[in-house]
Amino acid sequence: MIAKPAKRIPDIKPKALLARVTEGRTVSSYQRKEVIFAQGDPADVVCYVQKGRVRLSVVSKQGKEAVVGFVNADQFFGEACLAGQQLRMSSATATEESTIIQFPKRAMMRLLHTDAKFSELFTAYLLSRNIQYEEELVDQLFNSSEKRLARILLMLAHFGKEGTKEPVIPKISQEVLAGMVGTTRSRVSHFMNKFRKLGFIHYNGGLLVHSSLLNVVLHD
C-alpha cells in the first residue's frame, strides 16, 4: 500500500480574531521540557502556540508513555474541551522555548458563535487535523516501521510547507521517535543510520531531511 504524505493543516494565523478574546486570556512562556498541562488535569482552556513547539503524549495504566504528536507555531491544541472533554487525555510539554496563549472554554465558544470567519477557519483546521489522524491510523495498520519513520520525519520537517527553506528538525530523541512510530529505539537507530548512508538525512547541528526521503514513503 502506498502511503501519501499527510495533508498539511491549513496555516491559520488568526491573530486579529484571537485578539478579540480578552476574557480570561493568558499568555505564558515555557522552557524546554516544561509541562503545560498534564494528563488528568481539568480540560477548561484551549491553547494556541504563538511561538515554539509542543509535544503531546499519553501514559498507560502500566506506565508506558507514547507520543501522540507535535503542535507547531500558529496551531491549536487542547480544543477537545469544546466537545465536552472534562479531563485532559494527554500531557502537553514544550520541546523548546515556547509562548502559549490560553483561552477559557466559554470565551472560545462565544467567539465560535459570534465570529463567522473565525468559526470557518477553526472548523477547517479541525477537519484537516482529523484527516491527518485518519492517515496516521492507516499508516500504523498497513505500513512498515521504516515507512512510518520516514513519513514522521517528513512531517516534522514541514516537508512541502510554503516558506520552509531548510527542512531541519530540532533536537528530538530516538526514544521519542520510537514512541511515535510504534517500534523500538534500536529499530529507529537502524533506520536512521540507513537513511543517513543513503543520503536521505544529514546531521549538521540539527537533523536535515532531504526530499529524497519521500522515496521511502512512496515506494511500494
PDB file of C-alpha atoms in Angstrom:
ATOM      1  CA  MET A   1       0.000   0.000   0.000  1.00  0.00           C
ATOM      2  CA  ILE A   2       1.376   3.406  -0.954  1.00  0.00           C
ATOM      3  CA  ALA A   3       1.328   5.933   1.863  1.00  0.00           C
ATOM      4  CA  LYS A   4       0.906   9.528   0.879  1.00  0.00           C
ATOM      5  CA  PRO A   5       2.286  12.408   2.941  1.00  0.00           C
ATOM      6  CA  ALA A   6      -0.240  13.777   5.401  1.00  0.00           C
ATOM      7  CA  LYS A   7      -2.289  16.671   4.143  1.00  0.00           C
ATOM      8  CA  ARG A   8      -0.926  19.881   5.567  1.00  0.00           C
ATOM      9  CA  ILE A   9      -3.075  21.533   8.165  1.00  0.00           C
ATOM     10  CA  PRO A  10      -4.090  24.961   6.831  1.00  0.00           C
ATOM     11  CA  ASP A  11      -1.867  27.807   8.010  1.00  0.00           C
ATOM     12  CA  ILE A  12      -4.163  29.556  10.456  1.00  0.00           C
ATOM     13  CA  LYS A  13      -2.912  32.894  11.641  1.00  0.00           C
ATOM     14  CA  PRO A  14      -5.999  34.435  13.216  1.00  0.00           C
ATOM     15  CA  LYS A  15      -4.140  36.923  15.396  1.00  0.00           C
ATOM     16  CA  ALA A  16      -6.691  39.670  14.729  1.00  0.00           C
ATOM     17  CA  LEU A  17      -9.521  37.290  15.613  1.00  0.00           C
ATOM     18  CA  LEU A  18      -7.752  35.925  18.671  1.00  0.00           C
ATOM     19  CA  ALA A  19      -7.217  39.468  19.890  1.00  0.00           C
ATOM     20  CA  ARG A  20     -10.975  39.730  20.357  1.00  0.00           C
ATOM     21  CA  VAL A  21     -10.896  37.112  23.094  1.00  0.00           C
ATOM     22  CA  THR A  22      -9.943  39.125  26.160  1.00  0.00           C
ATOM     23  CA  GLU A  23     -11.969  37.419  28.872  1.00  0.00           C
ATOM     24  CA  GLY A  24      -9.558  35.339  30.940  1.00  0.00           C
ATOM     25  CA  ARG A  25      -6.921  35.275  28.218  1.00  0.00           C
ATOM     26  CA  THR A  26      -3.415  34.450  29.458  1.00  0.00           C
ATOM     27  CA  VAL A  27      -0.015  34.396  27.761  1.00  0.00           C
ATOM     28  CA  SER A  28       2.672  32.211  29.316  1.00  0.00           C
ATOM     29  CA  SER A  29       6.249  31.284  28.470  1.00  0.00           C
ATOM     30  CA  TYR A  30       7.587  27.757  28.869  1.00  0.00           C
ATOM     31  CA  GLN A  31      11.092  26.394  28.800  1.00  0.00           C
ATOM     32  CA  ARG A  32      12.114  23.159  27.088  1.00  0.00           C
ATOM     33  CA  LYS A  33      10.656  20.088  28.862  1.00  0.00           C
ATOM     34  CA  GLU A  34       8.279  22.242  30.926  1.00  0.00           C
ATOM     35  CA  VAL A  35       4.764  20.786  31.273  1.00  0.00           C
ATOM     36  CA  ILE A  36       1.901  22.965  30.036  1.00  0.00           C
ATOM     37  CA  PHE A  37      -0.805  20.605  31.249  1.00  0.00           C
ATOM     38  CA  ALA A  38      -0.758  17.006  32.438  1.00  0.00           C
ATOM     39  CA  GLN A  39      -2.900  14.000  31.630  1.00  0.00           C
ATOM     40  CA  GLY A  40      -5.869  14.049  34.001  1.00  0.00           C
ATOM     41  CA  ASP A  41      -5.859  17.833  34.536  1.00  0.00           C
ATOM     42  CA  PRO A  42      -9.171  19.726  34.107  1.00  0.00           C
ATOM     43  CA  ALA A  43      -9.845  20.483  30.429  1.00  0.00           C
ATOM     44  CA  ASP A  44     -11.112  24.040  30.603  1.00  0.00           C
ATOM     45  CA  VAL A  45      -8.932  26.054  28.218  1.00  0.00           C
ATOM     46  CA  VAL A  46      -7.958  25.995  24.541  1.00  0.00           C
ATOM     47  CA  CYS A  47      -4.271  26.585  23.834  1.00  0.00           C
ATOM     48  CA  TYR A  48      -2.624  28.307  20.899  1.00  0.00           C
ATOM     49  CA  VAL A  49       1.112  28.103  20.128  1.00  0.00           C
ATOM     50  CA  GLN A  50       2.309  31.615  19.459  1.00  0.00           C
ATOM     51  CA  LYS A  51       5.938  30.517  19.367  1.00  0.00           C
ATOM     52  CA  GLY A  52       7.738  27.203  19.768  1.00  0.00           C
ATOM     53  CA  ARG A  53       6.638  23.583  19.630  1.00  0.00           C
ATOM     54  CA  VAL A  54       4.646  21.315  21.958  1.00  0.00           C
ATOM     55  CA  ARG A  55       4.730  17.535  22.342  1.00  0.00           C
ATOM     56  CA  LEU A  56       1.531  15.643  23.179  1.00  0.00           C
ATOM     57  CA  SER A  57       1.947  12.317  24.966  1.00  0.00           C
ATOM     58  CA  VAL A  58      -0.126   9.766  26.867  1.00  0.00           C
ATOM     59  CA  VAL A  59       0.792   7.321  29.625  1.00  0.00           C
ATOM     60  CA  SER A  60      -0.968   3.965  30.015  1.00  0.00           C
ATOM     61  CA  LYS A  61      -2.058   2.477  33.340  1.00  0.00           C
ATOM     62  CA  GLN A  62       1.056   0.316  33.144  1.00  0.00           C
ATOM     63  CA  GLY A  63       3.217   3.448  32.934  1.00  0.00           C
ATOM     64  CA  LYS A  64       4.135   3.155  29.247  1.00  0.00           C
ATOM     65  CA  GLU A  65       4.412   6.522  27.506  1.00  0.00           C
ATOM     66  CA  ALA A  66       3.555   7.119  23.846  1.00  0.00           C
ATOM     67  CA  VAL A  67       3.945  10.307  21.821  1.00  0.00           C
ATOM     68  CA  VAL A  68       0.686  11.328  20.147  1.00  0.00           C
ATOM     69  CA  GLY A  69       2.162  14.124  18.049  1.00  0.00           C
ATOM     70  CA  PHE A  70       3.598  17.621  17.942  1.00  0.00           C
ATOM     71  CA  VAL A  71       1.931  21.032  17.756  1.00  0.00           C
ATOM     72  CA  ASN A  72       3.768  23.835  15.983  1.00  0.00           C
ATOM     73  CA  ALA A  73       3.504  27.618  15.976  1.00  0.00           C
ATOM     74  CA  ASP A  74       0.146  29.005  14.776  1.00  0.00           C
ATOM     75  CA  GLN A  75      -1.665  25.800  15.743  1.00  0.00           C
ATOM     76  CA  PHE A  76      -4.172  24.960  18.475  1.00  0.00           C
ATOM     77  CA  PHE A  77      -4.224  22.122  20.975  1.00  0.00           C
ATOM     78  CA  GLY A  78      -6.453  21.150  23.870  1.00  0.00           C
ATOM     79  CA  GLU A  79      -9.553  22.016  21.864  1.00  0.00           C
ATOM     80  CA  ALA A  80     -11.296  18.766  22.870  1.00  0.00           C
ATOM     81  CA  CYS A  81     -12.754  20.663  25.828  1.00  0.00           C
ATOM     82  CA  LEU A  82     -15.066  22.388  23.329  1.00  0.00           C
ATOM     83  CA  ALA A  83     -16.626  18.978  22.627  1.00  0.00           C
ATOM     84  CA  GLY A  84     -17.261  18.203  26.279  1.00  0.00           C
ATOM     85  CA  GLN A  85     -13.962  16.669  27.397  1.00  0.00           C
ATOM     86  CA  GLN A  86     -13.712  17.178  31.155  1.00  0.00           C
ATOM     87  CA  LEU A  87     -10.170  15.906  31.825  1.00  0.00           C
ATOM     88  CA  ARG A  88      -7.054  16.007  29.664  1.00  0.00           C
ATOM     89  CA  MET A  89      -6.467  12.745  27.839  1.00  0.00           C
ATOM     90  CA  SER A  90      -2.827  13.625  27.162  1.00  0.00           C
ATOM     91  CA  SER A  91       0.028  15.718  28.528  1.00  0.00           C
ATOM     92  CA  ALA A  92       1.436  18.756  26.712  1.00  0.00           C
ATOM     93  CA  THR A  93       5.129  19.547  27.101  1.00  0.00           C
ATOM     94  CA  ALA A  94       7.204  22.285  25.465  1.00  0.00           C
ATOM     95  CA  THR A  95      10.024  20.833  23.352  1.00  0.00           C
ATOM     96  CA  GLU A  96      11.702  24.222  23.022  1.00  0.00           C
ATOM     97  CA  GLU A  97      11.239  27.719  24.427  1.00  0.00           C
ATOM     98  CA  SER A  98       7.567  28.384  23.716  1.00  0.00           C
ATOM     99  CA  THR A  99       4.905  31.041  24.163  1.00  0.00           C
ATOM    100  CA  ILE A 100       1.396  29.701  24.705  1.00  0.00           C
ATOM    101  CA  ILE A 101      -1.851  31.673  24.673  1.00  0.00           C
ATOM    102  CA  GLN A 102      -4.679  30.108  26.664  1.00  0.00           C
ATOM    103  CA  PHE A 103      -8.342  30.909  26.144  1.00  0.00           C
ATOM    104  CA  PRO A 104     -11.116  29.834  28.528  1.00  0.00           C
ATOM    105  CA  LYS A 105     -13.582  27.389  27.025  1.00  0.00           C
ATOM    106  CA  ARG A 106     -16.522  29.791  27.488  1.00  0.00           C
ATOM    107  CA  ALA A 107     -14.711  32.598  25.647  1.00  0.00           C
ATOM    108  CA  MET A 108     -13.849  30.328  22.704  1.00  0.00           C
ATOM    109  CA  MET A 109     -17.413  29.072  22.495  1.00  0.00           C
ATOM    110  CA  ARG A 110     -18.661  32.653  22.394  1.00  0.00           C
ATOM    111  CA  LEU A 111     -16.204  33.536  19.608  1.00  0.00           C
ATOM    112  CA  LEU A 112     -17.172  30.481  17.568  1.00  0.00           C
ATOM    113  CA  HIS A 113     -20.834  31.504  17.788  1.00  0.00           C
ATOM    114  CA  THR A 114     -20.367  35.210  17.032  1.00  0.00           C
ATOM    115  CA  ASP A 115     -17.458  35.403  14.555  1.00  0.00           C
ATOM    116  CA  ALA A 116     -18.272  33.600  11.308  1.00  0.00           C
ATOM    117  CA  LYS A 117     -14.779  33.997   9.815  1.00  0.00           C
ATOM    118  CA  PHE A 118     -13.020  32.576  12.840  1.00  0.00           C
ATOM    119  CA  SER A 119     -15.546  29.751  13.059  1.00  0.00           C
ATOM    120  CA  GLU A 120     -14.885  28.876   9.403  1.00  0.00           C
ATOM    121  CA  LEU A 121     -11.101  28.801   9.882  1.00  0.00           C
ATOM    122  CA  PHE A 122     -11.287  26.852  13.107  1.00  0.00           C
ATOM    123  CA  THR A 123     -13.660  24.264  11.628  1.00  0.00           C
ATOM    124  CA  ALA A 124     -11.392  23.809   8.591  1.00  0.00           C
ATOM    125  CA  TYR A 125      -8.463  23.325  10.945  1.00  0.00           C
ATOM    126  CA  LEU A 126     -10.245  20.626  12.950  1.00  0.00           C
ATOM    127  CA  LEU A 127     -11.401  18.769   9.829  1.00  0.00           C
ATOM    128  CA  SER A 128      -7.913  18.833   8.356  1.00  0.00           C
ATOM    129  CA  ARG A 129      -6.409  17.526  11.572  1.00  0.00           C
ATOM    130  CA  ASN A 130      -8.977  14.736  11.654  1.00  0.00           C
ATOM    131  CA  ILE A 131      -7.843  13.727   8.174  1.00  0.00           C
ATOM    132  CA  GLN A 132      -4.264  13.662   9.445  1.00  0.00           C
ATOM    133  CA  TYR A 133      -5.245  11.403  12.352  1.00  0.00           C
ATOM    134  CA  GLU A 134      -7.009   9.015   9.962  1.00  0.00           C
ATOM    135  CA  GLU A 135      -3.945   8.861   7.717  1.00  0.00           C
ATOM    136  CA  GLU A 136      -1.732   8.144  10.714  1.00  0.00           C
ATOM    137  CA  LEU A 137      -4.037   5.307  11.761  1.00  0.00           C
ATOM    138  CA  VAL A 138      -3.867   3.781   8.273  1.00  0.00           C
ATOM    139  CA  ASP A 139      -0.099   4.263   8.400  1.00  0.00           C
ATOM    140  CA  GLN A 140       0.090   2.286  11.656  1.00  0.00           C
ATOM    141  CA  LEU A 141      -2.145  -0.515  10.354  1.00  0.00           C
ATOM    142  CA  PHE A 142      -0.656  -1.133   6.923  1.00  0.00           C
ATOM    143  CA  ASN A 143       2.846   0.305   6.582  1.00  0.00           C
ATOM    144  CA  SER A 144       6.234  -0.861   7.828  1.00  0.00           C
ATOM    145  CA  SER A 145       8.135   0.815  10.664  1.00  0.00           C
ATOM    146  CA  GLU A 146      10.611   2.171   8.112  1.00  0.00           C
ATOM    147  CA  LYS A 147       7.889   3.908   6.100  1.00  0.00           C
ATOM    148  CA  ARG A 148       6.240   5.268   9.231  1.00  0.00           C
ATOM    149  CA  LEU A 149       9.539   6.724  10.435  1.00  0.00           C
ATOM    150  CA  ALA A 150      10.216   8.336   7.047  1.00  0.00           C
ATOM    151  CA  ARG A 151       6.723   9.851   6.999  1.00  0.00           C
ATOM    152  CA  ILE A 152       7.096  11.226  10.534  1.00  0.00           C
ATOM    153  CA  LEU A 153      10.480  12.786   9.716  1.00  0.00           C
ATOM    154  CA  LEU A 154       8.999  14.492   6.644  1.00  0.00           C
ATOM    155  CA  MET A 155       6.074  15.734   8.724  1.00  0.00           C
ATOM    156  CA  LEU A 156       8.347  17.088  11.487  1.00  0.00           C
ATOM    157  CA  ALA A 157      10.457  18.842   8.859  1.00  0.00           C
ATOM    158  CA  HIS A 158       7.310  20.512   7.432  1.00  0.00           C
ATOM    159  CA  PHE A 159       8.031  18.950   4.048  1.00  0.00           C
ATOM    160  CA  GLY A 160       6.129  20.808   1.340  1.00  0.00           C
ATOM    161  CA  LYS A 161       5.113  23.697   3.606  1.00  0.00           C
ATOM    162  CA  GLU A 162       5.313  27.073   1.936  1.00  0.00           C
ATOM    163  CA  GLY A 163       8.125  29.253   3.212  1.00  0.00           C
ATOM    164  CA  THR A 164      10.194  26.346   4.545  1.00  0.00           C
ATOM    165  CA  LYS A 165      13.683  26.776   3.117  1.00  0.00           C
ATOM    166  CA  GLU A 166      15.647  24.230   5.141  1.00  0.00           C
ATOM    167  CA  PRO A 167      13.927  21.030   6.264  1.00  0.00           C
ATOM    168  CA  VAL A 168      15.619  20.989   9.675  1.00  0.00           C
ATOM    169  CA  ILE A 169      14.187  19.125  12.658  1.00  0.00           C
ATOM    170  CA  PRO A 170      15.023  20.495  16.115  1.00  0.00           C
ATOM    171  CA  LYS A 171      16.646  18.087  18.559  1.00  0.00           C
ATOM    172  CA  ILE A 172      14.457  15.029  19.076  1.00  0.00           C
ATOM    173  CA  SER A 173      15.473  11.780  20.737  1.00  0.00           C
ATOM    174  CA  GLN A 174      15.249   8.363  19.143  1.00  0.00           C
ATOM    175  CA  GLU A 175      13.122   7.289  22.110  1.00  0.00           C
ATOM    176  CA  VAL A 176      10.518   9.899  21.155  1.00  0.00           C
ATOM    177  CA  LEU A 177      10.639   8.856  17.504  1.00  0.00           C
ATOM    178  CA  ALA A 178      10.216   5.225  18.537  1.00  0.00           C
ATOM    179  CA  GLY A 179       7.114   6.180  20.508  1.00  0.00           C
ATOM    180  CA  MET A 180       5.652   7.978  17.502  1.00  0.00           C
ATOM    181  CA  VAL A 181       6.448   5.131  15.099  1.00  0.00           C
ATOM    182  CA  GLY A 182       5.329   2.373  17.453  1.00  0.00           C
ATOM    183  CA  THR A 183       8.597   0.430  17.440  1.00  0.00           C
ATOM    184  CA  THR A 184      11.797   0.096  19.456  1.00  0.00           C
ATOM    185  CA  ARG A 185      14.617   2.610  19.757  1.00  0.00           C
ATOM    186  CA  SER A 186      17.043   0.091  18.234  1.00  0.00           C
ATOM    187  CA  ARG A 187      14.875  -0.199  15.114  1.00  0.00           C
ATOM    188  CA  VAL A 188      14.710   3.580  14.820  1.00  0.00           C
ATOM    189  CA  SER A 189      18.508   3.755  15.171  1.00  0.00           C
ATOM    190  CA  HIS A 190      18.879   1.144  12.420  1.00  0.00           C
ATOM    191  CA  PHE A 191      16.624   3.022  10.006  1.00  0.00           C
ATOM    192  CA  MET A 192      18.180   6.410  10.820  1.00  0.00           C
ATOM    193  CA  ASN A 193      21.634   5.029  10.022  1.00  0.00           C
ATOM    194  CA  LYS A 194      20.265   3.570   6.801  1.00  0.00           C
ATOM    195  CA  PHE A 195      18.667   6.898   5.805  1.00  0.00           C
ATOM    196  CA  ARG A 196      21.943   8.703   6.557  1.00  0.00           C
ATOM    197  CA  LYS A 197      24.034   6.313   4.460  1.00  0.00           C
ATOM    198  CA  LEU A 198      21.599   6.682   1.554  1.00  0.00           C
ATOM    199  CA  GLY A 199      21.826  10.474   1.790  1.00  0.00           C
ATOM    200  CA  PHE A 200      18.195  10.966   2.792  1.00  0.00           C
ATOM    201  CA  ILE A 201      19.095  12.733   6.050  1.00  0.00           C
ATOM    202  CA  HIS A 202      22.120  14.629   7.279  1.00  0.00           C
ATOM    203  CA  TYR A 203      23.323  15.679  10.724  1.00  0.00           C
ATOM    204  CA  ASN A 204      24.673  19.212  10.945  1.00  0.00           C
ATOM    205  CA  GLY A 205      23.821  20.703  14.318  1.00  0.00           C
ATOM    206  CA  GLY A 206      20.233  19.648  13.660  1.00  0.00           C
ATOM    207  CA  LEU A 207      18.693  16.910  11.567  1.00  0.00           C
ATOM    208  CA  LEU A 208      18.365  17.891   7.911  1.00  0.00           C
ATOM    209  CA  VAL A 209      15.750  15.959   5.964  1.00  0.00           C
ATOM    210  CA  HIS A 210      16.124  15.845   2.193  1.00  0.00           C
ATOM    211  CA  SER A 211      13.209  15.495  -0.210  1.00  0.00           C
ATOM    212  CA  SER A 212      14.696  12.204  -1.434  1.00  0.00           C
ATOM    213  CA  LEU A 213      13.386  10.603   1.788  1.00  0.00           C
ATOM    214  CA  LEU A 214       9.970  10.753   0.130  1.00  0.00           C
ATOM    215  CA  ASN A 215      11.099   7.788  -1.995  1.00  0.00           C
ATOM    216  CA  VAL A 216      10.884   5.574   1.083  1.00  0.00           C
ATOM    217  CA  VAL A 217       7.282   6.633   1.707  1.00  0.00           C
ATOM    218  CA  LEU A 218       6.161   6.261  -1.899  1.00  0.00           C
ATOM    219  CA  HIS A 219       7.983   3.004  -2.610  1.00  0.00           C
ATOM    220  CA  ASP A 220       5.527   0.107  -2.765  1.00  0.00           C
TER     221      ASP A 220
END
